[in-house]
Amino acid sequence: QLQLAESGGGLVQPGGSLRLSCAASGRPLDYYAIGWFRQAPGKEREGLSCISRSRGSTKYADSVKGRFTISRDSAKNTVYLQMNSLKPDDTAVYYCAAQSRLSPCVLPPTEYKDWGQGTQVTVSS
């Protein structure tokens, strides 16, 4: 069974950067479409970016396009989300999720089956 674990969150000043990691165990991540999502207090979970399982094509939400980059390291069985130019509005709990049946990947959270526990990102001065 696939298990996901996010890490890399923390407190960062506006304009700063963080790299989140989504480490998998149990199965190779190459078999899955992987998405990154976030949920701020009182808001719905939002799809930010995803990477497809086959050719590794990527998608980004307009809110993060040009600032966030998703990537996959198959040797480490890990997917990353590099976040640059962070804003206070980026403050949220960030999650990764996987779905083996998606090709190409999509952003709606409801399409994903396996989820990590989340990591908090706080952007504040």
Coordinates of N, CA and C in Angstrom, one line a residue:
Q1 N 0.8 -1.2 0.0 CA 0.0 0.0 0.0 C 0.9 1.2 0.0
L2 N 0.5 2.2 -0.8 CA 1.2 3.5 -0.9 C 1.0 4.3 0.3
Q3 N 2.1 4.9 0.9 CA 2.0 5.8 2.0 C 2.9 7.1 1.6
L4 N 2.3 8.2 1.9 CA 3.0 9.5 1.5 C 3.3 10.3 2.8
A5 N 4.4 11.0 2.8 CA 4.8 11.8 3.9 C 5.3 13.1 3.4
E6 N 4.7 14.2 3.8 CA 5.2 15.6 3.4 C 6.2 16.1 4.4
S7 N 7.1 16.9 4.0 CA 8.0 17.6 4.9 C 8.5 18.8 4.2
G8 N 9.2 19.7 5.0 CA 9.7 20.9 4.4 C 9.0 22.2 4.7
G9 N 7.9 22.1 5.4 CA 7.1 23.3 5.7 C 7.8 24.0 6.8
G10 N 7.3 25.2 7.1 CA 7.8 26.1 8.1 C 7.4 27.5 8.0
L11 N 8.1 28.3 8.7 CA 7.8 29.8 8.7 C 8.8 30.5 7.8
V12 N 8.4 31.3 6.9 CA 9.2 32.0 6.0 C 8.7 33.4 5.8
Q13 N 9.6 34.3 5.5 CA 9.2 35.7 5.3 C 8.6 35.9 3.9
P14 N 7.8 36.9 3.7 CA 7.3 37.2 2.3 C 8.4 37.4 1.4
G15 N 8.3 36.8 0.2 CA 9.4 36.8 -0.8 C 10.3 35.7 -0.7
G16 N 10.3 34.9 0.4 CA 11.2 33.8 0.6 C 10.8 32.5 -0.2
S17 N 11.5 31.5 0.1 CA 11.3 30.2 -0.7 C 11.3 29.0 0.3
L18 N 10.6 28.0 -0.1 CA 10.6 26.7 0.6 C 10.6 25.6 -0.4
R19 N 11.1 24.4 -0.1 CA 10.9 23.3 -0.9 C 10.3 22.2 -0.1
L20 N 9.1 21.8 -0.5 CA 8.4 20.7 0.1 C 8.7 19.4 -0.5
S21 N 8.7 18.4 0.3 CA 9.0 17.0 -0.2 C 7.8 16.1 0.1
C22 N 7.5 15.2 -0.9 CA 6.5 14.2 -0.7 C 7.2 12.9 -0.9
A23 N 7.5 12.2 0.2 CA 8.2 11.0 0.1 C 7.3 9.8 0.2
A24 N 7.5 8.8 -0.7 CA 6.6 7.7 -0.8 C 7.2 6.4 -0.3
S25 N 6.4 5.6 0.3 CA 6.9 4.2 0.7 C 5.8 3.2 0.3
G26 N 6.2 2.0 0.0 CA 5.3 1.0 -0.3 C 5.2 0.7 -1.8
R27 N 5.3 1.7 -2.6 CA 5.2 1.5 -4.0 C 5.9 2.6 -4.8
P28 N 6.4 2.4 -6.0 CA 7.1 3.4 -6.7 C 6.2 4.6 -7.1
L29 N 6.6 5.8 -6.9 CA 5.8 6.9 -7.2 C 5.6 7.1 -8.8
D30 N 6.5 6.5 -9.5 CA 6.4 6.6 -11.0 C 5.1 6.0 -11.5
Y31 N 4.4 5.2 -10.7 CA 3.2 4.6 -11.2 C 2.0 5.5 -10.9
Y32 N 2.2 6.7 -10.3 CA 1.1 7.5 -9.9 C 1.2 8.9 -10.5
A33 N 0.1 9.5 -10.7 CA 0.0 10.9 -10.8 C 0.1 11.5 -9.4
I34 N 0.9 12.5 -9.2 CA 1.0 13.2 -7.9 C 0.6 14.6 -8.0
G35 N -0.2 15.0 -7.0 CA -0.6 16.4 -6.9 C -0.2 17.0 -5.6
W36 N -0.1 18.3 -5.6 CA 0.2 19.1 -4.4 C -1.1 20.0 -4.2
F37 N -1.5 20.1 -3.0 CA -2.7 20.8 -2.6 C -2.4 21.6 -1.3
R38 N -3.3 22.6 -1.1 CA -3.2 23.3 0.2 C -4.6 23.6 0.7
Q39 N -4.7 23.8 2.0 CA -6.0 24.2 2.6 C -5.7 25.2 3.7
A40 N -6.2 26.4 3.6 CA -6.1 27.4 4.6 C -7.4 27.3 5.5
P41 N -7.3 27.9 6.7 CA -8.4 27.8 7.6 C -9.7 28.5 7.0
G42 N -10.8 27.8 7.0 CA -12.0 28.3 6.5 C -12.2 28.2 5.0
K43 N -11.2 27.7 4.3 CA -11.2 27.6 2.9 C -11.2 26.2 2.4
E44 N -11.7 26.0 1.2 CA -11.7 24.6 0.6 C -10.2 24.2 0.2
R45 N -10.0 22.9 0.1 CA -8.7 22.5 -0.4 C -8.6 22.8 -1.9
E46 N -7.4 23.3 -2.2 CA -7.1 23.9 -3.5 C -6.0 23.1 -4.2
G47 N -6.2 22.7 -5.4 CA -5.1 22.0 -6.2 C -4.2 23.0 -6.7
L48 N -2.9 22.8 -6.5 CA -1.8 23.7 -6.9 C -1.1 23.3 -8.1
S49 N -0.7 22.0 -8.1 CA 0.2 21.5 -9.2 C 0.1 20.0 -9.2
C50 N 0.4 19.4 -10.3 CA 0.5 18.0 -10.4 C 1.5 17.6 -11.5
I51 N 1.9 16.3 -11.4 CA 2.9 15.8 -12.3 C 2.4 14.4 -12.7
S52 N 2.3 14.1 -14.0 CA 1.7 12.9 -14.5 C 2.7 11.7 -14.4
R53 N 2.1 10.5 -14.4 CA 2.9 9.3 -14.1 C 3.8 8.9 -15.3
S54 N 3.4 9.2 -16.5 CA 4.1 8.6 -17.6 C 5.2 9.5 -18.1
R55 N 4.8 10.6 -18.8 CA 5.8 11.5 -19.4 C 6.2 12.6 -18.5
G56 N 5.6 12.6 -17.3 CA 5.9 13.7 -16.3 C 5.5 15.0 -16.7
S57 N 4.4 15.1 -17.5 CA 3.9 16.5 -17.8 C 3.3 17.1 -16.5
T58 N 3.3 18.4 -16.5 CA 2.9 19.1 -15.3 C 1.8 20.1 -15.5
K59 N 1.1 20.5 -14.5 CA 0.1 21.5 -14.5 C 0.2 22.3 -13.3
Y60 N -0.3 23.6 -13.4 CA -0.2 24.5 -12.3 C -1.5 25.3 -12.3
A61 N -1.9 25.6 -11.0 CA -3.0 26.6 -10.9 C -2.5 28.0 -11.2
D62 N -3.4 28.8 -11.6 CA -3.0 30.2 -11.9 C -2.4 30.9 -10.7
S63 N -2.9 30.6 -9.5 CA -2.4 31.2 -8.3 C -0.9 31.0 -8.0
V64 N -0.3 29.9 -8.6 CA 1.1 29.6 -8.3 C 1.9 29.5 -9.5
K65 N 1.3 29.7 -10.7 CA 2.1 29.6 -11.9 C 3.2 30.6 -12.0
G66 N 4.4 30.2 -12.3 CA 5.5 31.0 -12.4 C 6.3 31.2 -11.0
R67 N 5.7 30.7 -10.0 CA 6.3 30.8 -8.6 C 6.6 29.4 -8.1
F68 N 5.8 28.4 -8.4 CA 6.0 27.1 -7.8 C 6.4 26.2 -9.0
T69 N 7.2 25.2 -8.6 CA 7.7 24.2 -9.6 C 7.6 22.8 -9.0
I70 N 7.0 21.9 -9.7 CA 6.9 20.5 -9.2 C 7.9 19.6 -10.0
S71 N 8.5 18.7 -9.3 CA 9.4 17.8 -9.9 C 9.4 16.5 -9.2
R72 N 10.0 15.5 -9.9 CA 10.0 14.1 -9.4 C 11.4 13.6 -9.4
D73 N 11.8 12.9 -8.3 CA 13.1 12.2 -8.3 C 12.8 10.7 -8.1
S74 N 12.8 10.0 -9.2 CA 12.4 8.6 -9.1 C 13.4 7.8 -8.2
A75 N 14.6 8.1 -8.2 CA 15.6 7.3 -7.4 C 15.3 7.5 -5.9
K76 N 14.8 8.6 -5.5 CA 14.5 8.9 -4.1 C 13.0 8.6 -3.8
N77 N 12.2 8.3 -4.9 CA 10.8 8.0 -4.7 C 10.1 9.2 -4.0
T78 N 10.4 10.4 -4.5 CA 10.0 11.6 -3.9 C 9.6 12.6 -5.0
V79 N 8.5 13.4 -4.7 CA 8.1 14.5 -5.5 C 8.3 15.8 -4.7
Y80 N 8.8 16.8 -5.4 CA 9.1 18.1 -4.7 C 8.1 19.2 -5.2
L81 N 8.0 20.2 -4.3 CA 7.3 21.4 -4.7 C 8.2 22.6 -4.3
Q82 N 8.9 23.1 -5.3 CA 9.7 24.3 -5.0 C 8.8 25.5 -5.0
M83 N 8.8 26.3 -3.9 CA 7.9 27.5 -3.8 C 8.8 28.7 -3.7
N84 N 8.7 29.6 -4.6 CA 9.4 30.9 -4.6 C 8.5 32.0 -4.5
S85 N 9.0 33.2 -4.1 CA 8.2 34.4 -4.1 C 7.0 34.2 -3.2
L86 N 7.2 33.7 -2.1 CA 6.0 33.3 -1.2 C 5.3 34.6 -0.7
K87 N 4.0 34.5 -0.6 CA 3.2 35.6 -0.1 C 2.4 35.1 1.1
P88 N 1.9 36.1 1.9 CA 1.1 35.7 3.1 C -0.1 34.8 2.7
D89 N -0.7 35.1 1.5 CA -1.8 34.3 1.1 C -1.5 32.8 0.8
D90 N -0.2 32.5 0.8 CA 0.2 31.1 0.6 C 0.2 30.3 1.9
T91 N -0.1 31.0 3.0 CA -0.1 30.3 4.3 C -1.2 29.3 4.3
A92 N -0.9 28.0 4.6 CA -1.9 26.9 4.6 C -1.2 25.7 5.0
V93 N -2.0 24.6 5.2 CA -1.4 23.3 5.3 C -1.3 22.7 3.9
Y94 N -0.1 22.2 3.5 CA 0.1 21.7 2.2 C 0.1 20.1 2.2
Y95 N -0.5 19.6 1.2 CA -0.7 18.1 1.2 C -0.2 17.6 -0.2
C96 N 0.3 16.4 -0.3 CA 0.5 15.7 -1.5 C -0.5 14.5 -1.6
A97 N -0.8 14.1 -2.8 CA -1.7 13.0 -3.0 C -1.4 12.3 -4.2
A98 N -1.8 11.1 -4.3 CA -1.5 10.2 -5.5 C -2.8 9.5 -6.0
Q99 N -2.7 9.3 -7.3 CA -3.8 8.6 -8.0 C -3.2 7.8 -9.1
S100 N -3.4 6.5 -9.1 CA -2.8 5.6 -10.2 C -3.5 5.7 -11.5
R101 N -4.7 6.1 -11.5 CA -5.6 6.0 -12.7 C -5.6 7.2 -13.5
L102 N -4.9 8.3 -13.1 CA -5.0 9.5 -13.8 C -3.8 9.6 -14.8
S103 N -4.2 9.9 -16.0 CA -3.2 10.2 -17.1 C -3.8 11.0 -18.2
P104 N -3.5 12.3 -18.3 CA -2.6 13.0 -17.5 C -3.1 13.4 -16.1
C105 N -2.3 14.0 -15.3 CA -2.8 14.4 -14.0 C -3.8 15.6 -14.1
V106 N -4.5 15.8 -13.0 CA -5.5 16.9 -13.0 C -5.4 17.5 -11.6
L107 N -6.0 18.7 -11.5 CA -5.8 19.5 -10.2 C -6.9 19.3 -9.2
P108 N -8.2 18.9 -9.5 CA -9.2 18.8 -8.5 C -8.8 17.7 -7.4
P109 N -8.9 18.1 -6.2 CA -8.5 17.2 -5.1 C -9.4 16.0 -5.0
T110 N -10.6 16.1 -5.4 CA -11.5 14.9 -5.4 C -11.1 13.7 -6.3
E111 N -10.2 14.0 -7.2 CA -9.7 12.9 -8.1 C -8.6 12.1 -7.5
Y112 N -8.1 12.4 -6.3 CA -7.0 11.7 -5.7 C -7.4 10.8 -4.6
K113 N -6.7 9.7 -4.5 CA -7.1 8.7 -3.6 C -6.2 8.6 -2.3
D114 N -4.9 8.6 -2.4 CA -4.0 8.5 -1.3 C -3.4 9.8 -0.9
W115 N -3.5 10.1 0.4 CA -3.1 11.4 0.9 C -2.0 11.3 2.0
G116 N -1.1 12.3 2.0 CA -0.2 12.5 3.1 C -0.9 13.2 4.3
Q117 N -0.1 13.4 5.4 CA -0.7 14.0 6.6 C -0.7 15.6 6.5
G118 N 0.1 16.1 5.6 CA 0.2 17.6 5.5 C 1.4 18.2 6.2
T119 N 1.8 19.3 5.8 CA 2.8 20.1 6.4 C 2.5 21.6 6.4
Q120 N 2.7 22.3 7.5 CA 2.2 23.7 7.6 C 3.3 24.6 7.0
V121 N 2.8 25.5 6.2 CA 3.6 26.6 5.6 C 3.0 27.9 6.1
T122 N 3.8 28.7 6.7 CA 3.4 30.0 7.2 C 4.3 31.1 6.6
V123 N 3.7 32.0 5.9 CA 4.4 33.1 5.3 C 4.0 34.4 6.1
S124 N 5.0 34.9 6.8 CA 4.7 36.1 7.7 C 6.0 36.8 8.0
S125 N 5.9 38.1 8.2 CA 7.1 38.9 8.6 C 7.1 39.0 10.1

